[in-house]
Short mmCIF file of C-alpha atoms in Angstrom, two decimals:
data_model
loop_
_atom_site.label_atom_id
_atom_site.label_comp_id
_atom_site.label_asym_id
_atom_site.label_seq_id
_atom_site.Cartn_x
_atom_site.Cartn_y
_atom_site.Cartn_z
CA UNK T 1 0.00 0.00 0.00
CA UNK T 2 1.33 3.55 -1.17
CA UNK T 3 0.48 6.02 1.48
CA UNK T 4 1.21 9.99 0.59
CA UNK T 5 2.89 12.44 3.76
CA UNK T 6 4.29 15.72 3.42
CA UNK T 7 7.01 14.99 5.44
CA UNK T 8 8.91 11.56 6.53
CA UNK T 9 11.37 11.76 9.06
CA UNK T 10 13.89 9.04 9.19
CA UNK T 11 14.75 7.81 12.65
CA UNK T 12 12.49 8.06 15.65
CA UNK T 13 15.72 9.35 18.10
CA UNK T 14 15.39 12.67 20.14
CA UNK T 15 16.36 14.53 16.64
CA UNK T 16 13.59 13.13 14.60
CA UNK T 17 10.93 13.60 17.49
CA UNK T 18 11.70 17.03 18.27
CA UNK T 19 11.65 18.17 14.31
CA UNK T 20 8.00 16.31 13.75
CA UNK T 21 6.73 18.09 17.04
CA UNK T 22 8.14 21.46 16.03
CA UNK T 23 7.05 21.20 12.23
CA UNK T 24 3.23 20.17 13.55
CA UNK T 25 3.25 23.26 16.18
CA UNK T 26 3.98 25.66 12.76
CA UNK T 27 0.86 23.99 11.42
CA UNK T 28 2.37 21.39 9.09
CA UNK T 29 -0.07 18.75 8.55
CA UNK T 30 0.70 14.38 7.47
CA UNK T 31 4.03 14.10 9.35
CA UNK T 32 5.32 10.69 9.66
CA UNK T 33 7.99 9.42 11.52
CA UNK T 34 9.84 6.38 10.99
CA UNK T 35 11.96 3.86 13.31
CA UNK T 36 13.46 1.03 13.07
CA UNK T 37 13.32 0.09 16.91
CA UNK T 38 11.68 1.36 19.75
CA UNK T 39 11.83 4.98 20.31
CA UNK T 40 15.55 5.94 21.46
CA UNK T 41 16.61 2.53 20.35
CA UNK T 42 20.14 4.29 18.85
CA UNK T 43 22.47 7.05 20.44
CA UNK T 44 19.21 9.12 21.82
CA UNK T 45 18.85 5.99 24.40
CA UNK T 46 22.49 5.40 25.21
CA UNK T 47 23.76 8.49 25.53
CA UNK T 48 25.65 10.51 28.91
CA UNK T 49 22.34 12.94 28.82
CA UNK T 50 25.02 15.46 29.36
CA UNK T 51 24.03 19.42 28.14
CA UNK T 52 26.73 21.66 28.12
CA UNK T 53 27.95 25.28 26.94
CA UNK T 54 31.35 25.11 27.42
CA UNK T 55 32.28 24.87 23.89
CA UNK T 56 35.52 26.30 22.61
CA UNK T 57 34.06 27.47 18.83
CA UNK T 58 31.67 30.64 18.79
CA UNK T 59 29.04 28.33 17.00
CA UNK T 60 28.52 25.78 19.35
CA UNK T 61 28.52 27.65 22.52
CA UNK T 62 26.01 29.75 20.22
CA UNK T 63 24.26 26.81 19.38
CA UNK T 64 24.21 24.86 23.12
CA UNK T 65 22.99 28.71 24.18
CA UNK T 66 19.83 28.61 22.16
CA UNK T 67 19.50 24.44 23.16
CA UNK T 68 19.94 25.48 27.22
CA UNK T 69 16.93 28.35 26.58
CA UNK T 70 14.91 25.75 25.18
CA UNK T 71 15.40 23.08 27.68
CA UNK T 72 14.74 25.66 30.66
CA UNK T 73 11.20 26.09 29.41
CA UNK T 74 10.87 22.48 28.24
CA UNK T 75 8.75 20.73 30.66
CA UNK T 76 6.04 23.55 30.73
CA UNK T 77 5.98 23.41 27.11
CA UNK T 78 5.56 19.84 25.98
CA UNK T 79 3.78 19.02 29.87
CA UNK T 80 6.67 16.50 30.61
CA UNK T 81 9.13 15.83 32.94
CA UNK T 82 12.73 15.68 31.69
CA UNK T 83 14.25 15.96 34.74
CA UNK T 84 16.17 19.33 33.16
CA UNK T 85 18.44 20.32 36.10
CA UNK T 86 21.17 23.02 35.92
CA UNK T 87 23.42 21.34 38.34
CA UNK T 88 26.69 22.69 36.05
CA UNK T 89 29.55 21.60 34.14
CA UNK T 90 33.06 21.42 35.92
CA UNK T 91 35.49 20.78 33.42
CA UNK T 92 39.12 19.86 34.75
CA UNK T 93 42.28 21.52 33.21
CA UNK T 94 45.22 18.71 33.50
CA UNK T 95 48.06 20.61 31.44
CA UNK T 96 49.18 24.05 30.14
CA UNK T 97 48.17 23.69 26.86
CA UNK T 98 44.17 23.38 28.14
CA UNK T 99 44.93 25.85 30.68
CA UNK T 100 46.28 28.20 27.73
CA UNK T 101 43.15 27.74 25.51
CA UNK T 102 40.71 28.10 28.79
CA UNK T 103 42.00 31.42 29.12
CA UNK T 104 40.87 32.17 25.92
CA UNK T 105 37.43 29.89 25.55
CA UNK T 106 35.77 31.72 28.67
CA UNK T 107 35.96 34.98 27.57
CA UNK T 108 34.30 34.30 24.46
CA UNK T 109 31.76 32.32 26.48
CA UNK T 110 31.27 35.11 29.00
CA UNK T 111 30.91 37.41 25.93
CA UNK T 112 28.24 35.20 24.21
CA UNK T 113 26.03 35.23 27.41
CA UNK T 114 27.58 32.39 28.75
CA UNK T 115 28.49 32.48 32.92
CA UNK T 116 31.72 29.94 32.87
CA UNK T 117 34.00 31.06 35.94
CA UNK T 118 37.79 30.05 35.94
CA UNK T 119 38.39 27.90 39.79
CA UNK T 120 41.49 27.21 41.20
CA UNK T 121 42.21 23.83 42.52
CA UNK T 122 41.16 24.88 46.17
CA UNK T 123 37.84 26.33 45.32
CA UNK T 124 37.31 23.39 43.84
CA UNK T 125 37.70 21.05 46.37
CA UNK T 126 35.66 23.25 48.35
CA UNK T 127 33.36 23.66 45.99
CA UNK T 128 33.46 19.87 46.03
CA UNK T 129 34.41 17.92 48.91
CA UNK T 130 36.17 14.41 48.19
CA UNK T 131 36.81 15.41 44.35
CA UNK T 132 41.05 14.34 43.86
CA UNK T 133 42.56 17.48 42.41
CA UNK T 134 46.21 15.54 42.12
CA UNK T 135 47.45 17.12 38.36
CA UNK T 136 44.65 19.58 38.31
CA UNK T 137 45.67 22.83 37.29
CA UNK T 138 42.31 24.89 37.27
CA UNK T 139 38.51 24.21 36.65
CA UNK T 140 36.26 26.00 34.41
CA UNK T 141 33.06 26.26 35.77
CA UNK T 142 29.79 26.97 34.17
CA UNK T 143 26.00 26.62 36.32
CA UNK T 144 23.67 26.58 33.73
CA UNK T 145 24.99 23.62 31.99
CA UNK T 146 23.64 20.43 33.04
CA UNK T 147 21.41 17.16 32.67
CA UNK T 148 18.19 16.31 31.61
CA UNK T 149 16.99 12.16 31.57
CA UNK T 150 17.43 11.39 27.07
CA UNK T 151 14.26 9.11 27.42
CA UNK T 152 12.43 11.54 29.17
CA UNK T 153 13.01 14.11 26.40
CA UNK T 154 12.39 11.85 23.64
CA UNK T 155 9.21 10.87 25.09
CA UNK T 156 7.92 14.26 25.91
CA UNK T 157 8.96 15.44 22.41
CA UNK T 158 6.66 12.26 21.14
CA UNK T 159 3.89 12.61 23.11
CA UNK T 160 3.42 16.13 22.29
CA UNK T 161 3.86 15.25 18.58
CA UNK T 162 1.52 12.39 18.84
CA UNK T 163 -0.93 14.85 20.24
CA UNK T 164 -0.38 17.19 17.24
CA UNK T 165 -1.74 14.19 14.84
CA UNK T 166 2.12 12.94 13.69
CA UNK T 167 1.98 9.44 13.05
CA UNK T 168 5.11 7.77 14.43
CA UNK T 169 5.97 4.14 13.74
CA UNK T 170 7.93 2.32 15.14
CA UNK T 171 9.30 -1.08 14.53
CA UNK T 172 9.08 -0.05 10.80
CA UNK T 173 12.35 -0.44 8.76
CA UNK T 174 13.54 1.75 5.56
CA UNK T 175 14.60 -0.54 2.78
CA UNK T 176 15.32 2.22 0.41
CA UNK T 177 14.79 5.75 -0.92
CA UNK T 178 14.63 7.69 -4.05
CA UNK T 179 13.64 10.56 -5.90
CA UNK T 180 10.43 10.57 -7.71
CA UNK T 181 10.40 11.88 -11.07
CA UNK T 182 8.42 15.16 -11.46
CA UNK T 183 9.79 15.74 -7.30
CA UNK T 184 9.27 14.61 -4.25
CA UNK T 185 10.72 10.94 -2.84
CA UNK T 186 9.44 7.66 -2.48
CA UNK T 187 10.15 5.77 1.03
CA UNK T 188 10.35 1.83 1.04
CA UNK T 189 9.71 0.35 4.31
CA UNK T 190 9.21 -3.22 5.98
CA UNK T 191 5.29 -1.39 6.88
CA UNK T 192 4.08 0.02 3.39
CA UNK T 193 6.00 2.49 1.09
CA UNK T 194 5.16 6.42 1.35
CA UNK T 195 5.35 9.63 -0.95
CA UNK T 196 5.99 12.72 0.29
CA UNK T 197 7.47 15.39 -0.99
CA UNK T 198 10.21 16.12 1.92
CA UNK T 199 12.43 13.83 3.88
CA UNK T 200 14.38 14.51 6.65
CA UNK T 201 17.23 12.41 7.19
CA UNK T 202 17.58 11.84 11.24
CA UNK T 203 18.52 8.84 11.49
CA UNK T 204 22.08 8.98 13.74
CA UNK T 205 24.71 6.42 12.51
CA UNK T 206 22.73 5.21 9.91
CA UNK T 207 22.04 8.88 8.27
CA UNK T 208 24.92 8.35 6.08
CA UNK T 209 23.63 5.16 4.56
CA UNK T 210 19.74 6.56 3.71
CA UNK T 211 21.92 9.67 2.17
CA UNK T 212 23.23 7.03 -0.08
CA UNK T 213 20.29 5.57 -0.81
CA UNK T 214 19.80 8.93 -3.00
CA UNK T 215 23.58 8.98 -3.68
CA UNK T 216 24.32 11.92 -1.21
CA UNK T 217 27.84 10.92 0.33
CA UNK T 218 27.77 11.85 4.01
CA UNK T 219 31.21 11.56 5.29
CA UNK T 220 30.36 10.10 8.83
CA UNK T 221 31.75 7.18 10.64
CA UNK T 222 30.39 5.34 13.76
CA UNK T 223 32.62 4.81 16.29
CA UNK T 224 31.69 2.59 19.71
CA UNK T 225 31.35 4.52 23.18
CA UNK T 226 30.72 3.03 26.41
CA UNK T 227 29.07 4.19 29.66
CA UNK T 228 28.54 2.37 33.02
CA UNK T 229 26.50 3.15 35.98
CA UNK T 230 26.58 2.45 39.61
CA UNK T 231 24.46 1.79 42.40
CA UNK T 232 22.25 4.71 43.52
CA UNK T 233 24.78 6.88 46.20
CA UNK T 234 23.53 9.71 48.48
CA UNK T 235 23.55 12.31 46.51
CA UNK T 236 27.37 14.05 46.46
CA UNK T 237 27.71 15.62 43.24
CA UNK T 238 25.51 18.24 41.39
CA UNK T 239 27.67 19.16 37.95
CA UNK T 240 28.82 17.17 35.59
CA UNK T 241 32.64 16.63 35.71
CA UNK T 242 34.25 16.41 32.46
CA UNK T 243 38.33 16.10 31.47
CA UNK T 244 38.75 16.96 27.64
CA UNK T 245 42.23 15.98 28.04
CA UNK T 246 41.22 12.40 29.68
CA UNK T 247 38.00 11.96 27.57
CA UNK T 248 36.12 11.18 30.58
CA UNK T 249 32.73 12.55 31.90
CA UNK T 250 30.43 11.41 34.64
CA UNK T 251 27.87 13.14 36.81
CA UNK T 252 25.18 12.07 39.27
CA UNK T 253 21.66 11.04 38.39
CA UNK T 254 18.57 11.75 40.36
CA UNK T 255 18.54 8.61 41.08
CA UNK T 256 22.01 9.04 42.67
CA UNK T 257 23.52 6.84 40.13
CA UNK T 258 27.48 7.61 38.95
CA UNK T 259 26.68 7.65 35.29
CA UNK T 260 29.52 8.52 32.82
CA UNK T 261 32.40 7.12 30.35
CA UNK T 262 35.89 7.51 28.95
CA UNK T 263 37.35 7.44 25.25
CA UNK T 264 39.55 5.47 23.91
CA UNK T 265 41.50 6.92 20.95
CA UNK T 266 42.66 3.65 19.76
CA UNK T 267 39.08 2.23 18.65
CA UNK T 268 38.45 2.07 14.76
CA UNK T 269 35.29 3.29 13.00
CA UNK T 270 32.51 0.03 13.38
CA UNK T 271 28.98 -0.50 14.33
CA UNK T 272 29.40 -3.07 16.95
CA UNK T 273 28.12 -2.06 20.18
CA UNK T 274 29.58 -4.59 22.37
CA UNK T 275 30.54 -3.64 26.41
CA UNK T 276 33.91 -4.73 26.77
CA UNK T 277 36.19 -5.24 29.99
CA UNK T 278 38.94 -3.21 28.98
CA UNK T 279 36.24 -0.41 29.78
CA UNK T 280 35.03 -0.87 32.65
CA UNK T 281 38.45 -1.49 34.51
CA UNK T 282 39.38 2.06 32.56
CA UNK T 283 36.46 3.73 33.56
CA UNK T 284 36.47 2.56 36.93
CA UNK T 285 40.31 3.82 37.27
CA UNK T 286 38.76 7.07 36.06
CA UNK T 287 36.11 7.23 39.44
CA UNK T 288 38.79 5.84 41.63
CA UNK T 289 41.44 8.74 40.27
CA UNK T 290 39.21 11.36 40.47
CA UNK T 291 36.65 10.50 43.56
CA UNK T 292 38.92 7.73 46.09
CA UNK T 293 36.20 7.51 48.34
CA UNK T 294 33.91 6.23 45.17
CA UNK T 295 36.25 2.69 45.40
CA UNK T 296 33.40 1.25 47.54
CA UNK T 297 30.35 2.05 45.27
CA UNK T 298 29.52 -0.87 42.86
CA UNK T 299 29.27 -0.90 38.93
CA UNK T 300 25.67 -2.62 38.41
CA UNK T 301 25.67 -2.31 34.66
CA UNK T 302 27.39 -0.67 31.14
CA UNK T 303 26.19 -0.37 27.85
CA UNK T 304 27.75 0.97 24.66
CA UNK T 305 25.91 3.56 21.57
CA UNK T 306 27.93 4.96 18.49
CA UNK T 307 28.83 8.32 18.28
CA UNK T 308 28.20 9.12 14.91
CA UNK T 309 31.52 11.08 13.68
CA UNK T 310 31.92 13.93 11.22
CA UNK T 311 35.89 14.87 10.04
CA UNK T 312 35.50 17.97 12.05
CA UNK T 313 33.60 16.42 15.24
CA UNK T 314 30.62 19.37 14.10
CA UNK T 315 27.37 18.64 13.15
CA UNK T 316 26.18 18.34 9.32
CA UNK T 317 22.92 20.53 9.32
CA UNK T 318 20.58 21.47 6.30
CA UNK T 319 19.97 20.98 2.72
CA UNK T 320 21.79 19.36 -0.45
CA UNK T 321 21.99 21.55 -3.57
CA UNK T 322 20.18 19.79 -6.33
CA UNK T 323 17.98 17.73 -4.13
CA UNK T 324 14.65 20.16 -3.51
CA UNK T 325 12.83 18.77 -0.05
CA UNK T 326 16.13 17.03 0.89
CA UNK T 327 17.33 17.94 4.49
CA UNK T 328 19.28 15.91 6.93
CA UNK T 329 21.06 16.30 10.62
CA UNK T 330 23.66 14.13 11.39
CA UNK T 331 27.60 14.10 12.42
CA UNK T 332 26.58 15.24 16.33
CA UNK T 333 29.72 13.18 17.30
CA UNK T 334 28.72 12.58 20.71
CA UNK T 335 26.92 15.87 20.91
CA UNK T 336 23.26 15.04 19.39
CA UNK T 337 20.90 15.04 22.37
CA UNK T 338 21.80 18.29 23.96
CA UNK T 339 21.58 20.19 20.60
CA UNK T 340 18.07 18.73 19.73
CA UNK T 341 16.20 21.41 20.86
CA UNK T 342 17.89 23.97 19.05
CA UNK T 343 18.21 21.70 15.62
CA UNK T 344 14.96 20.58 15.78
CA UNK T 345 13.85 24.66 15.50
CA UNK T 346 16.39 25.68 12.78
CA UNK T 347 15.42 22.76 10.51
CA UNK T 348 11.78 23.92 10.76
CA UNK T 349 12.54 27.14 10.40
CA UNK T 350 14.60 26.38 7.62
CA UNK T 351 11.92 23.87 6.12
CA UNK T 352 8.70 26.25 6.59
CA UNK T 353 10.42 29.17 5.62
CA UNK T 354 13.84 29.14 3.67
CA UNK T 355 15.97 30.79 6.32
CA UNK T 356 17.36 30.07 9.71
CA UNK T 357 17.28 32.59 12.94
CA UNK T 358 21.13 31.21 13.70
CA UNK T 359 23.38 31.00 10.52
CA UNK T 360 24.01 27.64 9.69
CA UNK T 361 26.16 28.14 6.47
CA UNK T 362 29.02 26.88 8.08
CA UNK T 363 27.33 23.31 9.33
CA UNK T 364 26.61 22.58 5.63
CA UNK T 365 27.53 19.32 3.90
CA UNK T 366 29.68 21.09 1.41
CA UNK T 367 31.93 22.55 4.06
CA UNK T 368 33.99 19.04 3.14
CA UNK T 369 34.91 20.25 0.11
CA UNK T 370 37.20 22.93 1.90
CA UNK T 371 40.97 21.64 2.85
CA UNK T 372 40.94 23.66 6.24
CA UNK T 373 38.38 22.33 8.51
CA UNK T 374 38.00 23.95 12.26
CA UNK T 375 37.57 21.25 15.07
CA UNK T 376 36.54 22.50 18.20
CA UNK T 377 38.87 21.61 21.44
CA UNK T 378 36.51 20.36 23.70
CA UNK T 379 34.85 17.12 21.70
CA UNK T 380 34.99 14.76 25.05
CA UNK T 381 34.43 11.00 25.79
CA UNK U 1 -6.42 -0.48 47.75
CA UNK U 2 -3.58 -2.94 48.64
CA UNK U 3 -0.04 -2.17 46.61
CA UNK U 4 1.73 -4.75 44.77
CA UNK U 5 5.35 -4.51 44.50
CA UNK U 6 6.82 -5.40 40.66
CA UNK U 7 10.33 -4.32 41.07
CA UNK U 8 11.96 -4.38 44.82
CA UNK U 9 15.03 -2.31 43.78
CA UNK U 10 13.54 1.18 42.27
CA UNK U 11 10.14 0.82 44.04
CA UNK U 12 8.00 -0.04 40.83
CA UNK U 13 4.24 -1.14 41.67
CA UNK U 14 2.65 -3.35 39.51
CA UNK U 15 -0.02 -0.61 38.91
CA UNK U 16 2.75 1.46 37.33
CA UNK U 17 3.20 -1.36 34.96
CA UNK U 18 -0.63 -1.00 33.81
CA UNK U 19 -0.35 2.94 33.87
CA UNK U 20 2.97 2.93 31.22
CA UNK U 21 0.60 -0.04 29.06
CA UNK U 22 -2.01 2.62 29.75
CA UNK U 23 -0.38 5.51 28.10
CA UNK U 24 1.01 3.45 25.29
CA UNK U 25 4.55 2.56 26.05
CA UNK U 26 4.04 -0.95 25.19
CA UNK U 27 7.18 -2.71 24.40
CA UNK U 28 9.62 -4.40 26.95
CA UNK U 29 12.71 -2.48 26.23
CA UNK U 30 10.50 0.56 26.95
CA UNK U 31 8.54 -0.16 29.74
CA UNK U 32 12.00 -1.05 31.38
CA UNK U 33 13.19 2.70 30.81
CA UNK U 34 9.76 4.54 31.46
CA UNK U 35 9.17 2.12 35.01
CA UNK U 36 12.42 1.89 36.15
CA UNK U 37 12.20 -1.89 36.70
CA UNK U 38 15.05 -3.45 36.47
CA UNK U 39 17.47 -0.96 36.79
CA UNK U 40 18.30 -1.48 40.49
CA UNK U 41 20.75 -3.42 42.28
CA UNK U 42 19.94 -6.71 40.93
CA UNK U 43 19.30 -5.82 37.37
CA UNK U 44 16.28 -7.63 37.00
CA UNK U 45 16.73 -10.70 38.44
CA UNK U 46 13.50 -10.58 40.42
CA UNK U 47 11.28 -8.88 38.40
CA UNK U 48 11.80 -9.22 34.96
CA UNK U 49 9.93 -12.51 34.98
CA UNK U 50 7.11 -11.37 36.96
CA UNK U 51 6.69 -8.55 33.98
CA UNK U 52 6.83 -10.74 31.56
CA UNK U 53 4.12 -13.31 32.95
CA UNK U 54 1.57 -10.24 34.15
CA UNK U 55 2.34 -8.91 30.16
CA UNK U 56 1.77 -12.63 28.98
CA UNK U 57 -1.55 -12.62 30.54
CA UNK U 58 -2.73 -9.38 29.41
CA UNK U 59 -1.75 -10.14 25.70
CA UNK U 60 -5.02 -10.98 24.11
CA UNK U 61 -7.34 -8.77 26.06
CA UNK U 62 -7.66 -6.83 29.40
CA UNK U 63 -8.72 -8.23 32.59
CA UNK U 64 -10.74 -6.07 35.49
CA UNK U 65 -10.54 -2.86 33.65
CA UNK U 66 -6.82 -3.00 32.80
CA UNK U 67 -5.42 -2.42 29.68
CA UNK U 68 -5.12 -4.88 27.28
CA UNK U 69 -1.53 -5.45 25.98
CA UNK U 70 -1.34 -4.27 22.44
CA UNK U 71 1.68 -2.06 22.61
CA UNK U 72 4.19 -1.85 20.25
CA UNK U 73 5.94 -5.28 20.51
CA UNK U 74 6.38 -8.01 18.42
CA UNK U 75 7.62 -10.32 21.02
CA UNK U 76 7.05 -10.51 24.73
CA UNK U 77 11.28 -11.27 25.53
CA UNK U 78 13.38 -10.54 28.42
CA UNK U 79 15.01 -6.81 27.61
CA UNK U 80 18.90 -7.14 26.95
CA UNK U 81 21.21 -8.39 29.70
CA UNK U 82 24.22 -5.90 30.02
CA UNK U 83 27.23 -6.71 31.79
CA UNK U 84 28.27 -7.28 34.85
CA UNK U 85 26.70 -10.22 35.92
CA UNK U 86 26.66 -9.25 39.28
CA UNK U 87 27.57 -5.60 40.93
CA UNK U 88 31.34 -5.33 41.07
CA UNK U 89 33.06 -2.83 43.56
CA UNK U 90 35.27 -0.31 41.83
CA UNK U 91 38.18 -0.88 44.35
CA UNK U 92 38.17 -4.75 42.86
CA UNK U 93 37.54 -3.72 39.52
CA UNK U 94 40.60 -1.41 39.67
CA UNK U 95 42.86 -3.23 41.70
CA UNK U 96 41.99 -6.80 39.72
CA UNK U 97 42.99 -4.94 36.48
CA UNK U 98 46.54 -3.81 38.23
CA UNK U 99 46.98 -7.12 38.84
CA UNK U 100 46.41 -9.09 35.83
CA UNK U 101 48.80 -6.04 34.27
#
């Protein structure tokens, strides 16, 4: 059966959600979305549900600026819970090159509307008692930033969507896309095919293989990150602590749970998602090191999601010159759910009405075709 | 109205199972994230199996004014078993590793 839409959305993650529910608030009408899994079945579901400003490039503090407004009046605006919580970002400075391009990043925060503070080692410990400063050189410091639960987001985006009249399916595989002659694209799937004359391309890891369905090459790569979790702890720590020089990041959930991970820069591009060993004793090592007194709290579980890689760790955001009704979001490399909010609104904007409130020139897919390409310092985990 | 306890470790009633079924989060994987159950200490030793009998019996149609199970799932399964089999403290975790190194 050939159903007609005037928009399909490919992937039912936070990304996809948030664009149907912000396309059906301006009034668009037949929005499907489309997932493979359950909702949040790819990097939505697994991520470190970290949101955070302190970005080192004037576009993504710009862009995790507009994302923080958003989530501040999220709740009251889709009637959901997300657990939003400004309990702050602490990032740790470990050598003089980070402490050298600090100096320089909070400024331009601070100048951008951004409140990241500079702390010395002491105010940090007593900012936070039991936290190791051994090697720590400074902290930069920044209370707005913070956590909100992925699911909970996801869901509330859905729900609100669902209430809007999108139709969102899920256990409901793509098997392939193409343009229709005359305009528009036609949308295989394991449920039914559908016509519609835009598609937007959400679909995380996978984005790059639907764009080549229509022969767009998306220069992603997935790459495996884990996270582990402990046993609900009183609760101890309200930001986020974060080492861009260690690739670590872990903060305390409501729940009181330690959830967080660490990089590893010797892992090649793949789409396994296996938990491995070598992790968790790293990882552990990594709450030892930086919290001794956390050597008596258990692990109870880890899990691993791709980060879905761009060559410049920055998103890919827009349109595709020769492909009218095209328009994609992908390359968040670790970074998708806390920019949702804000992507979800510019691709509207940019689908409903041609132009964007926040430039995003720069985020285009034919930014590749430039030798020089700007990666921002602080792409952690 | 007595309470019946689903999951021991986060608290979960059963009645909170019927509420997420309610509201339409129907599948396994989900209902684990939305409820909570197991996500505690024991990971879902003790409950996962009661879930998956009360969903069993509510497949075809609802009983006493509960909602019928006709979520989004293709299977009724047990939701993916992550590693580690049992909670490990991070002092043995660590000091294992520096061993075997």
């Amino acid at each position: 059966m050939t159903r007609s839409a005037e928009v399909v959305i490919v992937g039912g993650g936070v990304n996809g959600l948030a664009c149907a529910y912000n396309l059906a608030k301006r009034g668009m009408k037949d929005i499907v979305v489309l997932e493979k899994g359950y909702l949040g079945t790819g990097a939505t579901g697994r991520c470190g549900a970290g949101i955070r400003q302190l970005w080192g490039m004037e576009e993504n503090i710009i862009l995790a600026r507009e994302a923080v407004k958003i989530f501040e009046n999220l709740d009251a605006e889709l009637g959901f819970n997300t657990f939003f919580r400004q309990g702050g970002y602490l990032m740790l400075i470990f050598d003089e090159h980070e402490y050298e391009t600090v100096t320089k990043t909070i400024p331009l925060q601070n100048r951008l509307g951004v409140p990241t503070v500079l702390m010395s080692p002491e105010e940090i410990r007593d900012f936070i008692p039991g936290l190791s400063t051994d090697g720590v050189l400074a902290g930069a410091f920044c209370q707005t930033d913070g956590t909100a639960y992925p699911y909970a987001v996801l869901w509330g985006y859905g729900e609100a969507a669902r209430r809007l009249g999108v139709d969102i399916r899920v256990m409901t595989t793509v098997t392939s896309v193409a343009s229709r002659v005359g305009g528009g694209f036609e949308i295989v799937t394991t449920d039914g095919t559908y016509h519609a004359p835009r598609l937007i391309n959400v679909a995380g890891a996978r984005t790059r293989d639907i764009g080549a369905m229509l022969g767009i090459d998306i220069p992603t790569e997935p790459y495996c990150h884990e996270i582990a979790v402990t046993e609900s702890l009183k609760a101890f720590l309200k930001p986020m602590i974060i080492s861009p020089k260690k690739g670590f990041y872990f903060s305390q959930s409501l729940r009181g749970e330690i959830i967080g991970g660490v990089g590893d820069e010797n892992k090649e591009s793949s789409y396994a998602t296996a938990s491995s060993p070598d992790f968790l004793f790293r990882f552990a090592k990594v709450l030892r090191d930086t919290f001794p007194k956390l050597g008596k709290a258990r692990i109870i579980r880890q899990w691993a999601g791709l980060y879905d890689m761009s060559p410049d760790s920055r998103p890919i955001l827009g349109t595709v010159d020769g492909l009218d009704g095209y328009y994609h979001a992908c390359g968040f490399s670790g970074h998708g759910f806390m920019l949702s909010p804000i992507v979800a609104r510019l691709l509207t904007e940019l689908i409903t009405s041609g132009t964007t409130s926040i430039p995003i020139d720069n985020l285009s897919l034919a930014r590749f075709k430039s030798k020089t390409l700007t990666r921002d310092p602080y792409v952690v985990g | 109205m007595s309470k019946t306890i689903l999951c021991h470790c986060e608290d979960v009633e059963v009645e909170e199972l019927y509420s997420a079924l309610k509201q339409g989060y129907g599948d396994i994987e989900t209902l684990k994230r939305y409820t909570g159950i197991g996500t505690g200490k024991c990971q879902g030793k003790c409950c996962f199996i009661q879930t998956l009998r009360l969903l069993d019996a509510l497949k075809s149609e609802g009983e006493n004014g509960r909602p019928a199970f006709a979520g989004d799932v293709t299977s009724i399964h047990v939701p993916t078993l992550r590693p580690p089999v049992l909670p490990l403290r991070i002092d043995d975790i660590v000091d294992c590793d520096e061993e075997g190194t």
